């Protein structure tokens, strides 16, 4: 039995790792997901903005085709906030479902909802903001969400 112990231990570790990764896999990972791109180190309040990433994601939403977008923004204080949005297709009510993963766990000014969150949203729009008319560029809005912390 002692001579098989290292082999058994290795097999247990492999099964745990494989099982963990299978459990975390999104249902749409089996399908091809269009990667619309990412923005790393976007600093809030600065004028860096990648229009093509947002256009790609919005166009995919219009046909409810699987796609993803990622943004890592840096707050004025220097804390990273990471957001990933994944279009997962139609839900049981024939709505286009967008799974949003939001991590503000390292933002000391996040308030009571600090942490890693995920929730579903059912609307994506790409338009000029109505709250600030001076802005002359379109923004991607993801809303009509459920279970936002």
PDB file of C-alpha atoms in Angstrom:
ATOM      1  CA  UNK A   1       0.000   0.000   0.000  1.00  0.00           C
ATOM      2  CA  UNK A   2       2.835   2.421   0.827  1.00  0.00           C
ATOM      3  CA  UNK A   3       4.385   2.047  -2.607  1.00  0.00           C
ATOM      4  CA  UNK A   4       1.079   3.110  -4.254  1.00  0.00           C
ATOM      5  CA  UNK A   5       0.523   6.093  -1.965  1.00  0.00           C
ATOM      6  CA  UNK A   6       2.372   8.674  -4.175  1.00  0.00           C
ATOM      7  CA  UNK A   7       0.441   7.484  -7.253  1.00  0.00           C
ATOM      8  CA  UNK A   8      -2.894   7.636  -5.426  1.00  0.00           C
ATOM      9  CA  UNK A   9      -2.068  11.116  -4.118  1.00  0.00           C
ATOM     10  CA  UNK A  10      -1.190  12.346  -7.617  1.00  0.00           C
ATOM     11  CA  UNK A  11      -4.426  10.899  -9.038  1.00  0.00           C
ATOM     12  CA  UNK A  12      -6.484  12.581  -6.307  1.00  0.00           C
ATOM     13  CA  UNK A  13      -4.844  15.927  -7.033  1.00  0.00           C
ATOM     14  CA  UNK A  14      -5.510  15.540 -10.776  1.00  0.00           C
ATOM     15  CA  UNK A  15      -9.186  14.638 -10.175  1.00  0.00           C
ATOM     16  CA  UNK A  16      -9.644  17.610  -7.851  1.00  0.00           C
ATOM     17  CA  UNK A  17      -8.089  20.038 -10.355  1.00  0.00           C
ATOM     18  CA  UNK A  18     -10.041  18.652 -13.327  1.00  0.00           C
ATOM     19  CA  UNK A  19     -13.278  18.600 -11.327  1.00  0.00           C
ATOM     20  CA  UNK A  20     -12.758  22.181 -10.156  1.00  0.00           C
ATOM     21  CA  UNK A  21     -12.150  23.421 -13.698  1.00  0.00           C
ATOM     22  CA  UNK A  22     -15.170  21.567 -15.073  1.00  0.00           C
ATOM     23  CA  UNK A  23     -17.357  23.045 -12.344  1.00  0.00           C
ATOM     24  CA  UNK A  24     -16.201  26.605 -13.134  1.00  0.00           C
ATOM     25  CA  UNK A  25     -16.682  26.258 -16.892  1.00  0.00           C
ATOM     26  CA  UNK A  26     -19.395  28.488 -18.298  1.00  0.00           C
ATOM     27  CA  UNK A  27     -22.064  26.739 -20.374  1.00  0.00           C
ATOM     28  CA  UNK A  28     -21.078  28.727 -23.447  1.00  0.00           C
ATOM     29  CA  UNK A  29     -17.408  27.784 -23.261  1.00  0.00           C
ATOM     30  CA  UNK A  30     -18.302  24.731 -25.303  1.00  0.00           C
ATOM     31  CA  UNK A  31     -19.401  27.111 -28.075  1.00  0.00           C
ATOM     32  CA  UNK A  32     -17.136  29.509 -29.871  1.00  0.00           C
ATOM     33  CA  UNK A  33     -17.158  32.886 -28.144  1.00  0.00           C
ATOM     34  CA  UNK A  34     -16.118  35.947 -30.095  1.00  0.00           C
ATOM     35  CA  UNK A  35     -13.473  37.875 -28.163  1.00  0.00           C
ATOM     36  CA  UNK A  36     -14.282  41.537 -28.777  1.00  0.00           C
ATOM     37  CA  UNK A  37     -11.139  42.596 -26.963  1.00  0.00           C
ATOM     38  CA  UNK A  38     -10.001  44.092 -23.724  1.00  0.00           C
ATOM     39  CA  UNK A  39      -8.798  47.274 -22.130  1.00  0.00           C
ATOM     40  CA  UNK A  40      -6.094  46.903 -19.538  1.00  0.00           C
ATOM     41  CA  UNK A  41      -5.200  49.735 -17.215  1.00  0.00           C
ATOM     42  CA  UNK A  42      -7.984  52.099 -18.310  1.00  0.00           C
ATOM     43  CA  UNK A  43      -7.646  55.021 -15.882  1.00  0.00           C
ATOM     44  CA  UNK A  44     -10.961  56.521 -14.813  1.00  0.00           C
ATOM     45  CA  UNK A  45     -11.203  60.180 -15.718  1.00  0.00           C
ATOM     46  CA  UNK A  46      -8.698  59.922 -18.582  1.00  0.00           C
ATOM     47  CA  UNK A  47      -9.563  60.085 -22.250  1.00  0.00           C
ATOM     48  CA  UNK A  48      -8.521  56.599 -23.397  1.00  0.00           C
ATOM     49  CA  UNK A  49     -11.407  54.790 -25.019  1.00  0.00           C
ATOM     50  CA  UNK A  50     -11.516  51.894 -27.465  1.00  0.00           C
ATOM     51  CA  UNK A  51     -14.604  52.348 -29.621  1.00  0.00           C
ATOM     52  CA  UNK A  52     -14.135  49.170 -31.704  1.00  0.00           C
ATOM     53  CA  UNK A  53     -14.325  46.877 -28.656  1.00  0.00           C
ATOM     54  CA  UNK A  54     -17.681  48.351 -27.679  1.00  0.00           C
ATOM     55  CA  UNK A  55     -19.036  48.266 -31.239  1.00  0.00           C
ATOM     56  CA  UNK A  56     -18.080  44.594 -31.542  1.00  0.00           C
ATOM     57  CA  UNK A  57     -19.859  43.676 -28.316  1.00  0.00           C
ATOM     58  CA  UNK A  58     -22.982  45.666 -29.182  1.00  0.00           C
ATOM     59  CA  UNK A  59     -23.203  44.125 -32.668  1.00  0.00           C
ATOM     60  CA  UNK A  60     -22.938  40.661 -31.107  1.00  0.00           C
ATOM     61  CA  UNK A  61     -25.689  41.546 -28.645  1.00  0.00           C
ATOM     62  CA  UNK A  62     -28.009  42.638 -31.464  1.00  0.00           C
ATOM     63  CA  UNK A  63     -27.921  39.077 -32.851  1.00  0.00           C
ATOM     64  CA  UNK A  64     -27.429  37.508 -29.396  1.00  0.00           C
ATOM     65  CA  UNK A  65     -24.252  35.825 -30.594  1.00  0.00           C
ATOM     66  CA  UNK A  66     -21.768  34.643 -27.923  1.00  0.00           C
ATOM     67  CA  UNK A  67     -19.122  37.301 -27.317  1.00  0.00           C
ATOM     68  CA  UNK A  68     -17.043  38.714 -24.485  1.00  0.00           C
ATOM     69  CA  UNK A  69     -15.445  41.980 -23.476  1.00  0.00           C
ATOM     70  CA  UNK A  70     -13.020  42.739 -20.633  1.00  0.00           C
ATOM     71  CA  UNK A  71     -11.984  45.966 -18.957  1.00  0.00           C
ATOM     72  CA  UNK A  72      -9.545  46.590 -16.152  1.00  0.00           C
ATOM     73  CA  UNK A  73     -10.023  50.133 -14.982  1.00  0.00           C
ATOM     74  CA  UNK A  74      -7.907  51.912 -12.433  1.00  0.00           C
ATOM     75  CA  UNK A  75      -9.603  54.272  -9.991  1.00  0.00           C
ATOM     76  CA  UNK A  76      -8.220  57.735  -9.316  1.00  0.00           C
ATOM     77  CA  UNK A  77      -6.753  56.262  -6.101  1.00  0.00           C
ATOM     78  CA  UNK A  78      -4.990  53.497  -8.072  1.00  0.00           C
ATOM     79  CA  UNK A  79      -7.196  50.479  -7.284  1.00  0.00           C
ATOM     80  CA  UNK A  80      -8.037  48.030 -10.110  1.00  0.00           C
ATOM     81  CA  UNK A  81     -11.645  47.207 -10.953  1.00  0.00           C
ATOM     82  CA  UNK A  82     -12.116  44.332 -13.384  1.00  0.00           C
ATOM     83  CA  UNK A  83     -15.253  43.750 -15.426  1.00  0.00           C
ATOM     84  CA  UNK A  84     -15.969  40.944 -17.882  1.00  0.00           C
ATOM     85  CA  UNK A  85     -19.233  40.707 -19.803  1.00  0.00           C
ATOM     86  CA  UNK A  86     -20.144  37.542 -21.704  1.00  0.00           C
ATOM     87  CA  UNK A  87     -23.139  37.173 -24.012  1.00  0.00           C
ATOM     88  CA  UNK A  88     -24.430  33.666 -23.276  1.00  0.00           C
ATOM     89  CA  UNK A  89     -27.359  33.476 -25.700  1.00  0.00           C
ATOM     90  CA  UNK A  90     -31.104  33.396 -25.107  1.00  0.00           C
ATOM     91  CA  UNK A  91     -32.642  32.517 -21.743  1.00  0.00           C
ATOM     92  CA  UNK A  92     -35.896  30.586 -21.180  1.00  0.00           C
ATOM     93  CA  UNK A  93     -37.889  33.793 -21.792  1.00  0.00           C
ATOM     94  CA  UNK A  94     -36.132  34.405 -25.135  1.00  0.00           C
ATOM     95  CA  UNK A  95     -34.132  37.338 -23.739  1.00  0.00           C
ATOM     96  CA  UNK A  96     -30.493  37.774 -24.655  1.00  0.00           C
ATOM     97  CA  UNK A  97     -28.535  36.985 -21.475  1.00  0.00           C
ATOM     98  CA  UNK A  98     -25.314  38.820 -20.593  1.00  0.00           C
ATOM     99  CA  UNK A  99     -23.307  37.411 -17.679  1.00  0.00           C
ATOM    100  CA  UNK A 100     -21.351  40.172 -15.954  1.00  0.00           C
ATOM    101  CA  UNK A 101     -18.409  39.453 -13.655  1.00  0.00           C
ATOM    102  CA  UNK A 102     -17.389  42.460 -11.574  1.00  0.00           C
ATOM    103  CA  UNK A 103     -14.459  42.576  -9.149  1.00  0.00           C
ATOM    104  CA  UNK A 104     -13.917  45.661  -7.016  1.00  0.00           C
ATOM    105  CA  UNK A 105     -12.405  43.688  -4.133  1.00  0.00           C
ATOM    106  CA  UNK A 106      -9.216  45.788  -4.125  1.00  0.00           C
ATOM    107  CA  UNK A 107     -10.975  49.167  -4.148  1.00  0.00           C
ATOM    108  CA  UNK A 108     -10.790  50.648  -0.675  1.00  0.00           C
ATOM    109  CA  UNK A 109     -13.498  53.169  -1.563  1.00  0.00           C
ATOM    110  CA  UNK A 110     -16.012  50.631  -2.943  1.00  0.00           C
ATOM    111  CA  UNK A 111     -18.289  50.891   0.080  1.00  0.00           C
ATOM    112  CA  UNK A 112     -20.443  48.084   1.439  1.00  0.00           C
ATOM    113  CA  UNK A 113     -20.653  46.155  -1.857  1.00  0.00           C
ATOM    114  CA  UNK A 114     -16.932  45.509  -2.145  1.00  0.00           C
ATOM    115  CA  UNK A 115     -16.004  42.087  -3.495  1.00  0.00           C
ATOM    116  CA  UNK A 116     -16.297  39.767  -6.471  1.00  0.00           C
ATOM    117  CA  UNK A 117     -19.760  39.676  -8.003  1.00  0.00           C
ATOM    118  CA  UNK A 118     -21.508  38.114 -10.941  1.00  0.00           C
ATOM    119  CA  UNK A 119     -25.012  38.779 -12.206  1.00  0.00           C
ATOM    120  CA  UNK A 120     -27.142  38.619 -15.346  1.00  0.00           C
ATOM    121  CA  UNK A 121     -28.299  41.538 -17.462  1.00  0.00           C
ATOM    122  CA  UNK A 122     -30.750  41.611 -20.356  1.00  0.00           C
ATOM    123  CA  UNK A 123     -30.124  44.846 -22.208  1.00  0.00           C
ATOM    124  CA  UNK A 124     -27.136  46.368 -23.957  1.00  0.00           C
ATOM    125  CA  UNK A 125     -27.242  49.764 -25.614  1.00  0.00           C
ATOM    126  CA  UNK A 126     -24.586  51.794 -27.342  1.00  0.00           C
ATOM    127  CA  UNK A 127     -25.346  55.488 -27.303  1.00  0.00           C
ATOM    128  CA  UNK A 128     -24.405  58.943 -26.111  1.00  0.00           C
ATOM    129  CA  UNK A 129     -25.004  59.437 -22.382  1.00  0.00           C
ATOM    130  CA  UNK A 130     -28.074  61.517 -21.553  1.00  0.00           C
ATOM    131  CA  UNK A 131     -26.734  62.584 -18.177  1.00  0.00           C
ATOM    132  CA  UNK A 132     -23.797  64.565 -19.563  1.00  0.00           C
ATOM    133  CA  UNK A 133     -24.416  66.261 -22.901  1.00  0.00           C
ATOM    134  CA  UNK A 134     -20.825  67.475 -23.326  1.00  0.00           C
ATOM    135  CA  UNK A 135     -19.644  63.914 -24.004  1.00  0.00           C
ATOM    136  CA  UNK A 136     -19.201  63.438 -27.752  1.00  0.00           C
ATOM    137  CA  UNK A 137     -18.605  59.693 -27.808  1.00  0.00           C
ATOM    138  CA  UNK A 138     -20.839  56.679 -27.471  1.00  0.00           C
ATOM    139  CA  UNK A 139     -20.787  54.515 -24.369  1.00  0.00           C
ATOM    140  CA  UNK A 140     -21.712  50.879 -23.912  1.00  0.00           C
ATOM    141  CA  UNK A 141     -24.490  50.518 -21.334  1.00  0.00           C
ATOM    142  CA  UNK A 142     -25.353  47.114 -19.868  1.00  0.00           C
ATOM    143  CA  UNK A 143     -28.518  47.243 -17.794  1.00  0.00           C
ATOM    144  CA  UNK A 144     -31.827  45.558 -16.881  1.00  0.00           C
ATOM    145  CA  UNK A 145     -29.829  43.402 -14.467  1.00  0.00           C
ATOM    146  CA  UNK A 146     -30.882  40.904 -11.821  1.00  0.00           C
ATOM    147  CA  UNK A 147     -29.287  40.169  -8.439  1.00  0.00           C
ATOM    148  CA  UNK A 148     -26.841  43.070  -8.417  1.00  0.00           C
ATOM    149  CA  UNK A 149     -25.299  43.278  -4.950  1.00  0.00           C
TER     150      UNK A 149
END
